[in-house]
Coordinates of C-alpha atoms and ligand atoms in Angstrom, one line a residue:
X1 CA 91.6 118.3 47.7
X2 CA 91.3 122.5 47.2
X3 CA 91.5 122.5 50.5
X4 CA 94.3 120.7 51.7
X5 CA 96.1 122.6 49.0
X6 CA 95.0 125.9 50.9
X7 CA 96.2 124.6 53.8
X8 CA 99.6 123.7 52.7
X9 CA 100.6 127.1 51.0
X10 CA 99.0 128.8 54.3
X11 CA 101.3 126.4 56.5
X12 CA 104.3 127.3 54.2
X13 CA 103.3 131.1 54.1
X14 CA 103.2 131.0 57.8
X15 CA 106.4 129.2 57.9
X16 CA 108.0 131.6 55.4
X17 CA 106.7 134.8 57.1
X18 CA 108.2 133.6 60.7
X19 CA 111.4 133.1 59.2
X20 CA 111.4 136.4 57.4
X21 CA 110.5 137.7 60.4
X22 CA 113.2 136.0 62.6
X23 CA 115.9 136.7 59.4
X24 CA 114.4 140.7 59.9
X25 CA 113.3 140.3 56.4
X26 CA 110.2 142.1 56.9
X27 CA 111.5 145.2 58.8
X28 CA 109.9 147.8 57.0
X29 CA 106.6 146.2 58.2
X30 CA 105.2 147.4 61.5
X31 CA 104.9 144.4 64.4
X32 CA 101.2 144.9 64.2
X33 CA 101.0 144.3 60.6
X34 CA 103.1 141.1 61.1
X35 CA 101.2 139.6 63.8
X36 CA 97.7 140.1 61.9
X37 CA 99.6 138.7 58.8
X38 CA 100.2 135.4 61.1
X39 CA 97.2 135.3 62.5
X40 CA 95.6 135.7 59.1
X41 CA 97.7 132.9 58.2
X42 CA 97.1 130.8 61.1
X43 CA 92.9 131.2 60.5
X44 CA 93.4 130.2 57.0
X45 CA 95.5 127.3 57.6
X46 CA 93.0 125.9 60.3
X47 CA 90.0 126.7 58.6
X48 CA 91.8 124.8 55.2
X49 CA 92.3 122.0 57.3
X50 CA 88.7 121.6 59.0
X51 CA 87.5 122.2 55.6
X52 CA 89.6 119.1 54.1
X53 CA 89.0 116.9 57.4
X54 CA 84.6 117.2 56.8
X55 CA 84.9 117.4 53.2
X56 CA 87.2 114.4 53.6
X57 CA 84.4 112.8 55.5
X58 CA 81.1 112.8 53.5
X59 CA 82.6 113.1 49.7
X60 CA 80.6 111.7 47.0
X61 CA 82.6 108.2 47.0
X62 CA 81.4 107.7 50.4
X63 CA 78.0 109.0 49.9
X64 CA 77.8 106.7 47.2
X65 CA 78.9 103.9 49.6
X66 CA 76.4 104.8 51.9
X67 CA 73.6 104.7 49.2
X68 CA 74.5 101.7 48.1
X69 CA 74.7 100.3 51.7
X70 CA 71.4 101.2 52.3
X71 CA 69.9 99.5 49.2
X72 CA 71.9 96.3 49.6
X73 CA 69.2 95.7 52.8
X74 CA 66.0 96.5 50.8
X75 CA 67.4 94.0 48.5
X76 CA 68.7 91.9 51.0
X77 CA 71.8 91.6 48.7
X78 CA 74.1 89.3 50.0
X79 CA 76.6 89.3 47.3
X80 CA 77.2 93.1 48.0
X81 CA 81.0 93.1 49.7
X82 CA 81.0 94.7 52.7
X83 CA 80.8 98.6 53.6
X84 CA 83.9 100.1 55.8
X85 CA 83.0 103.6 56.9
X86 CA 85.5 105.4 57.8
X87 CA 85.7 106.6 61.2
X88 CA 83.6 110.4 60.2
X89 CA 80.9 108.4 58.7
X90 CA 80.8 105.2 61.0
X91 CA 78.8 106.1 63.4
X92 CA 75.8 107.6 61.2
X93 CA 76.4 103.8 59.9
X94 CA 76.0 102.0 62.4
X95 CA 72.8 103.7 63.5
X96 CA 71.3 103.4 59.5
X97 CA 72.7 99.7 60.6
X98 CA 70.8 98.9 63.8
X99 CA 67.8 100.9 62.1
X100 CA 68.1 99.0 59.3
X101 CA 68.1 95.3 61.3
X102 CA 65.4 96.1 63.6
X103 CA 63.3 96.6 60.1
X104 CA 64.9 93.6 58.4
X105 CA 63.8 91.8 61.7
X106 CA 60.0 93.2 61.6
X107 CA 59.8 92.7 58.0
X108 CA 61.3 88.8 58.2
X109 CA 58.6 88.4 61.4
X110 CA 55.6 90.0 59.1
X111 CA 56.3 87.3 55.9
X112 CA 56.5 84.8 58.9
X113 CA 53.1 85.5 60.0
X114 CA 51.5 86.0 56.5
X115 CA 53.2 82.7 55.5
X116 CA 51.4 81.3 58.4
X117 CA 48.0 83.3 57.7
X118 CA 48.1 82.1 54.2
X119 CA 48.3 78.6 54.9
X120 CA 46.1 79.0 57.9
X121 CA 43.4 80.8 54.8
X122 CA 44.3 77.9 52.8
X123 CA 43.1 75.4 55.6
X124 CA 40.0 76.9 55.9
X125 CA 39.3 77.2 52.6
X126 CA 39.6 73.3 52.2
X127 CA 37.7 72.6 55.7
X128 CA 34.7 74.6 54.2
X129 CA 35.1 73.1 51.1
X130 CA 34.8 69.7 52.6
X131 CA 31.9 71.1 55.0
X132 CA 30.1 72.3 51.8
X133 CA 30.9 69.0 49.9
X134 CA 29.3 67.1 53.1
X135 CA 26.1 69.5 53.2
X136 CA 25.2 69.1 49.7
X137 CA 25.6 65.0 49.7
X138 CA 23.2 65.3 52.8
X139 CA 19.3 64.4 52.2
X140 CA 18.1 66.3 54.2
X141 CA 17.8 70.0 53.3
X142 CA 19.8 72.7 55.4
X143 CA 19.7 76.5 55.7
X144 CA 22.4 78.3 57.7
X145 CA 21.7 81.9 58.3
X146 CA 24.2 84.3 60.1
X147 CA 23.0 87.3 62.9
X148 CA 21.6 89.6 60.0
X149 CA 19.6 86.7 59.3
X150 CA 21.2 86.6 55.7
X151 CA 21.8 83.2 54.3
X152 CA 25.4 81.8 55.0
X153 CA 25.4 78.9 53.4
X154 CA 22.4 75.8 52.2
X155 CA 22.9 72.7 49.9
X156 CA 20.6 71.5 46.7
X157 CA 18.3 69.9 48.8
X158 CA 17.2 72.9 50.4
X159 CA 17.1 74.9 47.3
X160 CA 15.0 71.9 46.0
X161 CA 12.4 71.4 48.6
X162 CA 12.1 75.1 48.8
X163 CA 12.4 76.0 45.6
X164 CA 14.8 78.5 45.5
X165 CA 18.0 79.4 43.4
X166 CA 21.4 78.9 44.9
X167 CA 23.4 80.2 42.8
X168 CA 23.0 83.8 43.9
X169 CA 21.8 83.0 47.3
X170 CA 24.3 83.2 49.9
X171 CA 25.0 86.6 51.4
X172 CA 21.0 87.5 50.9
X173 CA 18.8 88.5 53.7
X174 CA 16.6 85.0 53.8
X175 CA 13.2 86.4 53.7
X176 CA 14.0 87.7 50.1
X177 CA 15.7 83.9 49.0
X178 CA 13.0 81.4 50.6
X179 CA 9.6 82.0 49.7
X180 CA 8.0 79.7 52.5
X181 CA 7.2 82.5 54.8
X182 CA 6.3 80.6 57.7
X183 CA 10.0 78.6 57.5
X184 CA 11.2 82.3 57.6
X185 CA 9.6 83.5 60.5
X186 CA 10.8 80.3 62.7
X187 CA 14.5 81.0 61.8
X188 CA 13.7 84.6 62.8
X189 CA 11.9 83.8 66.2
X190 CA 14.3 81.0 67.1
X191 CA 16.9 83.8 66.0
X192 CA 15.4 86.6 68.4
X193 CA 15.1 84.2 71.5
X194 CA 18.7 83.4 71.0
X195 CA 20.4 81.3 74.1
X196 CA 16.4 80.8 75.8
X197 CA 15.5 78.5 73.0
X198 CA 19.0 76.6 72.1
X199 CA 17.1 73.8 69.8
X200 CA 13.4 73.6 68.3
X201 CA 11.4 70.5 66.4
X202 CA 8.4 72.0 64.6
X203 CA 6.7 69.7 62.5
X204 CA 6.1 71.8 59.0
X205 CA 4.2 71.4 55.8
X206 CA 5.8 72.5 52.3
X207 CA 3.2 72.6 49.7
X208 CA 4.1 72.1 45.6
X209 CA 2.6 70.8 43.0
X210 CA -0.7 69.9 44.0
X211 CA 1.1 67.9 47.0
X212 CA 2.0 68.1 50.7
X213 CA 4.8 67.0 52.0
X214 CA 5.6 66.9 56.0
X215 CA 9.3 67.5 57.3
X216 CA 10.2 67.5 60.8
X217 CA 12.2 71.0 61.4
X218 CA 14.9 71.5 64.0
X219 CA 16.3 74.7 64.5
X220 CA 19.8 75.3 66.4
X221 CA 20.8 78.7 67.7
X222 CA 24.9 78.9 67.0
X223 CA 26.5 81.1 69.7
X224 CA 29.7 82.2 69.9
X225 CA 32.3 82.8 72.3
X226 CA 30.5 85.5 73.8
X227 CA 27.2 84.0 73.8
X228 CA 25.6 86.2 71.4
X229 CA 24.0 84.8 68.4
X230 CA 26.2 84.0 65.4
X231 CA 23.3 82.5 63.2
X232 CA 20.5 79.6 63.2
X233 CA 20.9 76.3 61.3
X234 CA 17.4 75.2 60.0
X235 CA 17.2 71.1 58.9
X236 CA 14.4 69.9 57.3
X237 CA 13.8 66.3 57.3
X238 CA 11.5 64.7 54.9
X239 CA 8.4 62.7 57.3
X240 CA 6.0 62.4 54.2
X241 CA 7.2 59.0 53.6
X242 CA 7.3 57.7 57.1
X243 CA 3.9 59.5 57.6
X244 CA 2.4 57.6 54.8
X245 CA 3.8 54.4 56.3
X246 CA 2.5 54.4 59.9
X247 CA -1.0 55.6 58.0
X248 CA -0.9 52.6 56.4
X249 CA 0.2 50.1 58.7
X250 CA -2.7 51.6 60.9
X251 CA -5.0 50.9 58.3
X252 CA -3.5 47.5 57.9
X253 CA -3.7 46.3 61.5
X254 CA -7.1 47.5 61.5
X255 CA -8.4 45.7 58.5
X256 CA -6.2 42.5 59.0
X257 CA -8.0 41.9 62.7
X258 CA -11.2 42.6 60.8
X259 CA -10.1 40.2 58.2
X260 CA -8.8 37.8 60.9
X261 CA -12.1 38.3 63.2
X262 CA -14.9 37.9 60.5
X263 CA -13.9 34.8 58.6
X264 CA -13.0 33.7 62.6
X265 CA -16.3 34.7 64.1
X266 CA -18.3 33.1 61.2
X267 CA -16.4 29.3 61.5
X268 CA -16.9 29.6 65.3
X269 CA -20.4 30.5 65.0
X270 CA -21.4 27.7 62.6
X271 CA -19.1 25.1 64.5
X272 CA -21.2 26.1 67.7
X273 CA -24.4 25.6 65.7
X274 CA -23.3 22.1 64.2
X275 CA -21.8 20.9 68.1
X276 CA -24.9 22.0 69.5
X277 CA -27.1 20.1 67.1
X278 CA -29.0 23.1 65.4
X279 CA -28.4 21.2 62.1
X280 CA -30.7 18.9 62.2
X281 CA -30.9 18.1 58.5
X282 CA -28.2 16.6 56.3
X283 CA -28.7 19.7 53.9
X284 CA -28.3 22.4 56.2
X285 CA -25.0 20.8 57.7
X286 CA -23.5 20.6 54.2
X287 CA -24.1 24.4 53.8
X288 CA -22.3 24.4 57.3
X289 CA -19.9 22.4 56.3
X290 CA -19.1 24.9 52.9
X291 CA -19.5 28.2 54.8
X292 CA -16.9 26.8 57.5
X293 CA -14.5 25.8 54.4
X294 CA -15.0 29.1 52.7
X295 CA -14.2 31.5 56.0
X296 CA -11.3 28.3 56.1
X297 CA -10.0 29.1 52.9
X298 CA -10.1 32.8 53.6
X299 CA -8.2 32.8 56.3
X300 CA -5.6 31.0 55.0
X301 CA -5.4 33.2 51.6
X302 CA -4.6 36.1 54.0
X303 CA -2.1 34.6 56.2
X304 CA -0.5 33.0 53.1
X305 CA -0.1 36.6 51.9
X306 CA 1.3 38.1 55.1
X307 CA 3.7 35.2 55.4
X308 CA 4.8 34.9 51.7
X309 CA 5.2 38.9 51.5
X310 CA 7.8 38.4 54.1
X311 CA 9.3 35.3 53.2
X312 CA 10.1 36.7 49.6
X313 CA 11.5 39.5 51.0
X314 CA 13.7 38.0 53.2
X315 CA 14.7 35.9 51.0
X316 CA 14.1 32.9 52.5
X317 CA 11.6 31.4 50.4
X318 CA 11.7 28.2 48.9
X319 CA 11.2 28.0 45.3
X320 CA 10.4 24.5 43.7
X321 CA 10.4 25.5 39.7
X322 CA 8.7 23.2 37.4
X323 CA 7.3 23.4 33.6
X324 CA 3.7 24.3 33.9
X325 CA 1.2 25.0 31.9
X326 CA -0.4 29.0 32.5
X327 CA -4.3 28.1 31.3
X328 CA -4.0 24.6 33.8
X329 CA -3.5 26.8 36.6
X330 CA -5.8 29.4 35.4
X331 CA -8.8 26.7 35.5
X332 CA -7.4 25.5 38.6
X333 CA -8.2 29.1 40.2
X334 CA -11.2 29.6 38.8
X335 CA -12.8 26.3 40.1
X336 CA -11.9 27.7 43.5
X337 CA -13.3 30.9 42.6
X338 CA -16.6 30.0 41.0
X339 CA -19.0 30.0 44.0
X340 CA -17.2 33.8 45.3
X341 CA -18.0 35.4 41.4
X342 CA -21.7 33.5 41.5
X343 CA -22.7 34.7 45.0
X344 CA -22.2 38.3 43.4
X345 CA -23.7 37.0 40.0
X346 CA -20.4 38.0 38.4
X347 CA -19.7 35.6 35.2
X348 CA -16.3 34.2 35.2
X349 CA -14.6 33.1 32.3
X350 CA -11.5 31.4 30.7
X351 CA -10.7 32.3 27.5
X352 CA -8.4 29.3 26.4
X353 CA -5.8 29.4 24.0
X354 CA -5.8 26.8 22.1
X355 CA -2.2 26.5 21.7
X356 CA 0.4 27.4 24.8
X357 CA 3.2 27.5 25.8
X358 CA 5.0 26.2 29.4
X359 CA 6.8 28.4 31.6
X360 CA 9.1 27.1 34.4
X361 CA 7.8 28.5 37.4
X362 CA 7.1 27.8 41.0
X363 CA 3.4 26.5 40.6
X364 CA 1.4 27.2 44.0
X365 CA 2.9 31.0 43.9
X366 CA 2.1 31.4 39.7
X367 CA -1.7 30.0 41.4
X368 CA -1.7 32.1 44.2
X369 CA -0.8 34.9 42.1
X370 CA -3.7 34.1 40.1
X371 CA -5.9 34.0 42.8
X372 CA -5.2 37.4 44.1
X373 CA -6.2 39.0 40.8
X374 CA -9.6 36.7 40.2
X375 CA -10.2 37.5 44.1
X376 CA -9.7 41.6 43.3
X377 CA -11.5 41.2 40.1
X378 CA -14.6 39.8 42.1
X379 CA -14.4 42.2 45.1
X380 CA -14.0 45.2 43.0
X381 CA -16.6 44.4 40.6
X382 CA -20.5 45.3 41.0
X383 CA -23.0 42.7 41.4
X384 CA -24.2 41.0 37.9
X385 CA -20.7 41.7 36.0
X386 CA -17.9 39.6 34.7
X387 CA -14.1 39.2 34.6
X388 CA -12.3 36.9 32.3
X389 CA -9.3 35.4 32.1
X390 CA -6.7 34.8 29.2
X391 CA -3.1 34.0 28.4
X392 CA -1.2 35.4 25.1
X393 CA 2.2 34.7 23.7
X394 CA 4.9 36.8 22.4
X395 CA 7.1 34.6 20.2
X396 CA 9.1 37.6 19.7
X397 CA 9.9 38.5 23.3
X398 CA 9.5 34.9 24.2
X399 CA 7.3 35.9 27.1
X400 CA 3.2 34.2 27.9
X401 CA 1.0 36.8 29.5
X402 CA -1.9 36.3 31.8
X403 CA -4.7 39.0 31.5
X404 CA -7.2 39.4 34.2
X405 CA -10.4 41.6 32.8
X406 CA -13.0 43.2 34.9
X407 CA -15.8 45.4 34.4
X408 CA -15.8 46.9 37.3
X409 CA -15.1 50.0 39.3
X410 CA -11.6 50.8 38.0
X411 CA -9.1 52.7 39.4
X412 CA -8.2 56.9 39.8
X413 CA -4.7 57.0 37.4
X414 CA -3.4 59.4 40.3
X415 CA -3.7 55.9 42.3
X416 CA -2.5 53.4 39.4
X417 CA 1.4 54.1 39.9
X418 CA 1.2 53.4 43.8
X419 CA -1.3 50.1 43.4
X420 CA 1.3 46.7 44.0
X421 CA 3.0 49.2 47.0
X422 CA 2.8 47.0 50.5
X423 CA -0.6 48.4 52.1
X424 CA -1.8 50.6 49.9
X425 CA -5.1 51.2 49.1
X426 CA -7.5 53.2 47.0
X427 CA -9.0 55.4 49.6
X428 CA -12.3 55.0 47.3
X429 CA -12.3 51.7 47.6
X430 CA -12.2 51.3 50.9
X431 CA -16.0 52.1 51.3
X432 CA -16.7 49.2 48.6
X433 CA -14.8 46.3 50.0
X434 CA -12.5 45.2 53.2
X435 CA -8.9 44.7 52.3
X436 CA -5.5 44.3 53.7
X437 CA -3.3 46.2 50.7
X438 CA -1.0 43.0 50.6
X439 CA -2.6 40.6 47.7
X440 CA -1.0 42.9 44.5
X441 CA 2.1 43.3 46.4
X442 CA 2.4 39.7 46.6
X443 CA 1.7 39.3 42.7
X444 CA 4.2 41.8 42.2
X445 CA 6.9 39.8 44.7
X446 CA 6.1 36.1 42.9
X447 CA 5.6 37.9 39.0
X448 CA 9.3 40.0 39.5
X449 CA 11.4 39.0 42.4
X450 CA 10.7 35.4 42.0
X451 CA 10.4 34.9 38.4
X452 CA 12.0 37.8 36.5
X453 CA 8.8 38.7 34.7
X454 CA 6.6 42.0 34.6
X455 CA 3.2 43.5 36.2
X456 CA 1.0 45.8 34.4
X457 CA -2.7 47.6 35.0
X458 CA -4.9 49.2 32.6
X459 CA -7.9 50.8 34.1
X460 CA -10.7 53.2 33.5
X461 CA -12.8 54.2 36.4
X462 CA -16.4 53.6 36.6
X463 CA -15.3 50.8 33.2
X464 CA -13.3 48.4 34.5
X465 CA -9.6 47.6 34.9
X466 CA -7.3 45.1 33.1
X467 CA -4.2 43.5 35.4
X468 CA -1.5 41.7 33.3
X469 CA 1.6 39.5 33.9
X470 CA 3.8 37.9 31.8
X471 CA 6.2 35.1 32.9
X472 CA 9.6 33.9 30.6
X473 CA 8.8 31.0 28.3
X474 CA 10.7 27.9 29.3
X475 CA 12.0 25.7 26.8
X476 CA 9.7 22.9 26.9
X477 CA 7.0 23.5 24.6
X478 CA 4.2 21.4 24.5
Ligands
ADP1 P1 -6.7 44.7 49.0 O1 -6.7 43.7 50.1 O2 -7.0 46.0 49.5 O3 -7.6 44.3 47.9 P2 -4.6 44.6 47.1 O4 -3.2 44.7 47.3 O5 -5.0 43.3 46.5 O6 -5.3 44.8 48.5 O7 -5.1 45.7 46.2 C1 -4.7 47.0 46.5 C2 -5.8 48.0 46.0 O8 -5.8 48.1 44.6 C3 -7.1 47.7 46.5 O9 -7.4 48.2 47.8 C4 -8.0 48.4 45.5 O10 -8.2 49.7 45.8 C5 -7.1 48.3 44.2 N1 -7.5 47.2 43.3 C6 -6.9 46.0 43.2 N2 -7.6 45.3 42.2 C7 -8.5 46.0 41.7 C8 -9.5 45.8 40.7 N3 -9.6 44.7 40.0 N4 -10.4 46.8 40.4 C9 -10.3 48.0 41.1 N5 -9.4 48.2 42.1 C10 -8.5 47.3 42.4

């Protein structure tokens, strides 16, 4: 404003001078004097007015504008009304303008992206999720280990079979998490040949507890895009089972075609003897006659025990339920048994209880249950001892049990809890007598899938051993 004011009074000076001049006001001046004067005048005026026009241009209400401008885009205000530079200022404007929307446009395209990396963080953080939630509901145990050979990532099974702590696992180099050095050293080889050796099986033994168990190990090599080697996954699958199963179904098809062949070998030899007249005395056939029924009969015991095994558990048996009385069928068996237990002078008795109770059960599998513990008790008892036989009742559980006594070898306890499994046998015992594994599997089949009741052993070694079963009273008492 100063300015344009000095630039008015110099315009009017210079106007008034000229016309003094013109009027020969100023005579007693010197043309010299006049002409600076004018000059003086002139410079002032001009330099007034350049003064007003760029003080004009950036005074505070525009800077303010400008400010304000400027902020309204970090803000992204869009209820700021909009800024009209004058013409001085415009162009500094427009640049702070274009500057201005090439940022707005790299900020917008930055959120974009991080918008996208976040849900793209998101997504991977539910896929590993889900990767972790299937590793740990897997069985088997896995180890993943990255190219430092520190552990990425392994479920509960591993930490359980290997007995190691997950909770502050991951991220550790794996020879200071798992203690099975030999484990370590496989995912460190398989590791160091890299792409040569893409997958390995190693079969591998992991001992606790006093036990051994077998698991069948495959290690991948993971690559990545450039073929170097991102890390190892280690499975171990438990075998121990499976191992224990073909054992003992090689033991089983040894001693059934032993079974089969002896009693088979002993009827054909005597049938031979009888057809070819060798007996030539009533006497001698009879004892024929008995030895052919006995090898007969125990035949037939052991293919009724294959066959019924499987029946039951198929579950196609047929059941034909009836009252009957426990001590009947105990007598019954031990008729049938009494010439076995007096070849091996082993006395066999009945205990009977006087009063009893029926229960309604399928009879031949109740007998041949029977049989299979008075036909243990024998073979597992020494020459000259005895097994008895008895029945109780519980009023109170309304159950009649059926105790088979021996005094004979008895079993290890380490042994007792896998006894009425299919084909197992004490591996003591199998130096004492021949056996298929199957008969106390099928007492265990006909006493609890069958009939709903309960198995039991009591045993001391070198003493004897006790087998029980107990079967539901039915409601017709005697
Ligand atoms: P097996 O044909 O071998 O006798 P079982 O299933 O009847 O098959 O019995 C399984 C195992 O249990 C036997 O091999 C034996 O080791 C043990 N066992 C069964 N009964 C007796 C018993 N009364 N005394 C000692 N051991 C027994």
């Amino acid at each position: 404003m100063l300015s344009l004011i000095v630039s008015v009074v110099t315009a009017a000076t210079l106007v008034v001078v000229m016309l003094g001049t013109r009027l020969g006001f100023w005579v007693a001046l010197p043309d010299d004097a006049v002409f600076v004067l004018i000059i003086a005048l002139i410079g002032g005026g001009m330099a007034g007015l350049v003064f007003w026009l760029l003080a004009g241009c950036v005074h505070d209400g525009d800077l303010n504008k400008l400010i304000r401008h400027v902020e309204s885009f970090s803000r992204a205000d869009s209820a700021n009304p909009p800024y009209r530079p004058n013409i001085w200022v415009r162009p500094l404007v427009d640049a702070v303008d274009r500057c201005l929307g090439t940022f707005r446009q790299r900020v917008d395209s930055l959120q974009a992206q991080r918008r996208e990396l976040e849900i793209q963080a998101r997504i991977a953080d539910a896929e590993r999720q889900h990767v972790e939630a299937i590793l740990h509901s897997i069985a088997d145990a896995v180890i993943v280990t990255d190219a430092f050979n520190e552990l990425a990532i392994a479920n509960d099974a591993a930490a359980r079979v290997l007995d190691f702590d997950l909770t502050d696992a991951r991220h550790r180099p794996v020879d200071r998490v798992v203690p099975d050095s030999k484990l370590v050293k496989l995912i460190k080889d398989t590791r160091e040949s890299g792409n040569r050796m893409n997958r390995r099986h190693v079969e591998h033994r992991v001992e606790a507890d006093g036990r051994t168990d077998y698991y069948d190990v495959t290690l991948n090599c993971v690559t990545n895009q450039q073929e170097e080697v991102a890390g190892v996954v280690t499975i171990l699958h438990d075998v121990t089972k499976e191992r224990e199963i073909s054992e003992m179904k090689s033991d089983f098809v040894s001693s059934v075609s032993h079974e089969l062949r002896t009693p088979l070998s002993s009827i054909k030899a005597y049938v031979e003897m009888l057809v070819d007249g060798e007996a030539n005395d009533e006497q001698t056939r009879t004892e024929f006659y008995n030895i052919i029924q006995s090898e007969t009969n125990r035949l037939s015991r052991l293919i009724d025990n294959i066959l019924n095994i499987s029946r039951i558990e198929s579950g196609i048996v047929k059941i034909n339920r009836e009252h009957i009385s426990l001590p009947a069928v105990i007598k019954e068996v031990i008729d049938v048994m009494l010439p076995q237990a007096h070849a091996k002078q082993i006395e066999l008795i009945a205990r009977e209880t006087p009063l009893f109770y029926q229960v309604y059960a399928d009879k031949d599998m109740v007998y041949q249950a029977v049989l299979n513990l008075v036909g243990n008790a024998i073979k597992y008892t020494p020459v000259g001892g005895s097994v008895s036989l008895d029945t109780e009742v519980d009023d109170h559980q309304r159950v009649v049990t059926v105790n088979v006594s021996d005094t004979g070898v008895g079993i290890p306890a380490d042994a007792v809890p896998h006894l009425f499994q299919k084909f197992y046998r004490v591996a003591v015992h199998k130096k004492i007598a021949k056996g298929t594994g199957l008969g106390l599997n099928l007492v265990k089949h006909i006493v609890e899938t069958v009939h709903g009741g309960e198995v039991s052993v009591a045993s001391e070694v070198g003493k004897g051993s006790t087998f029980s079963f107990s079967l539901p009273i039915s409601d017709g008492t005697l």
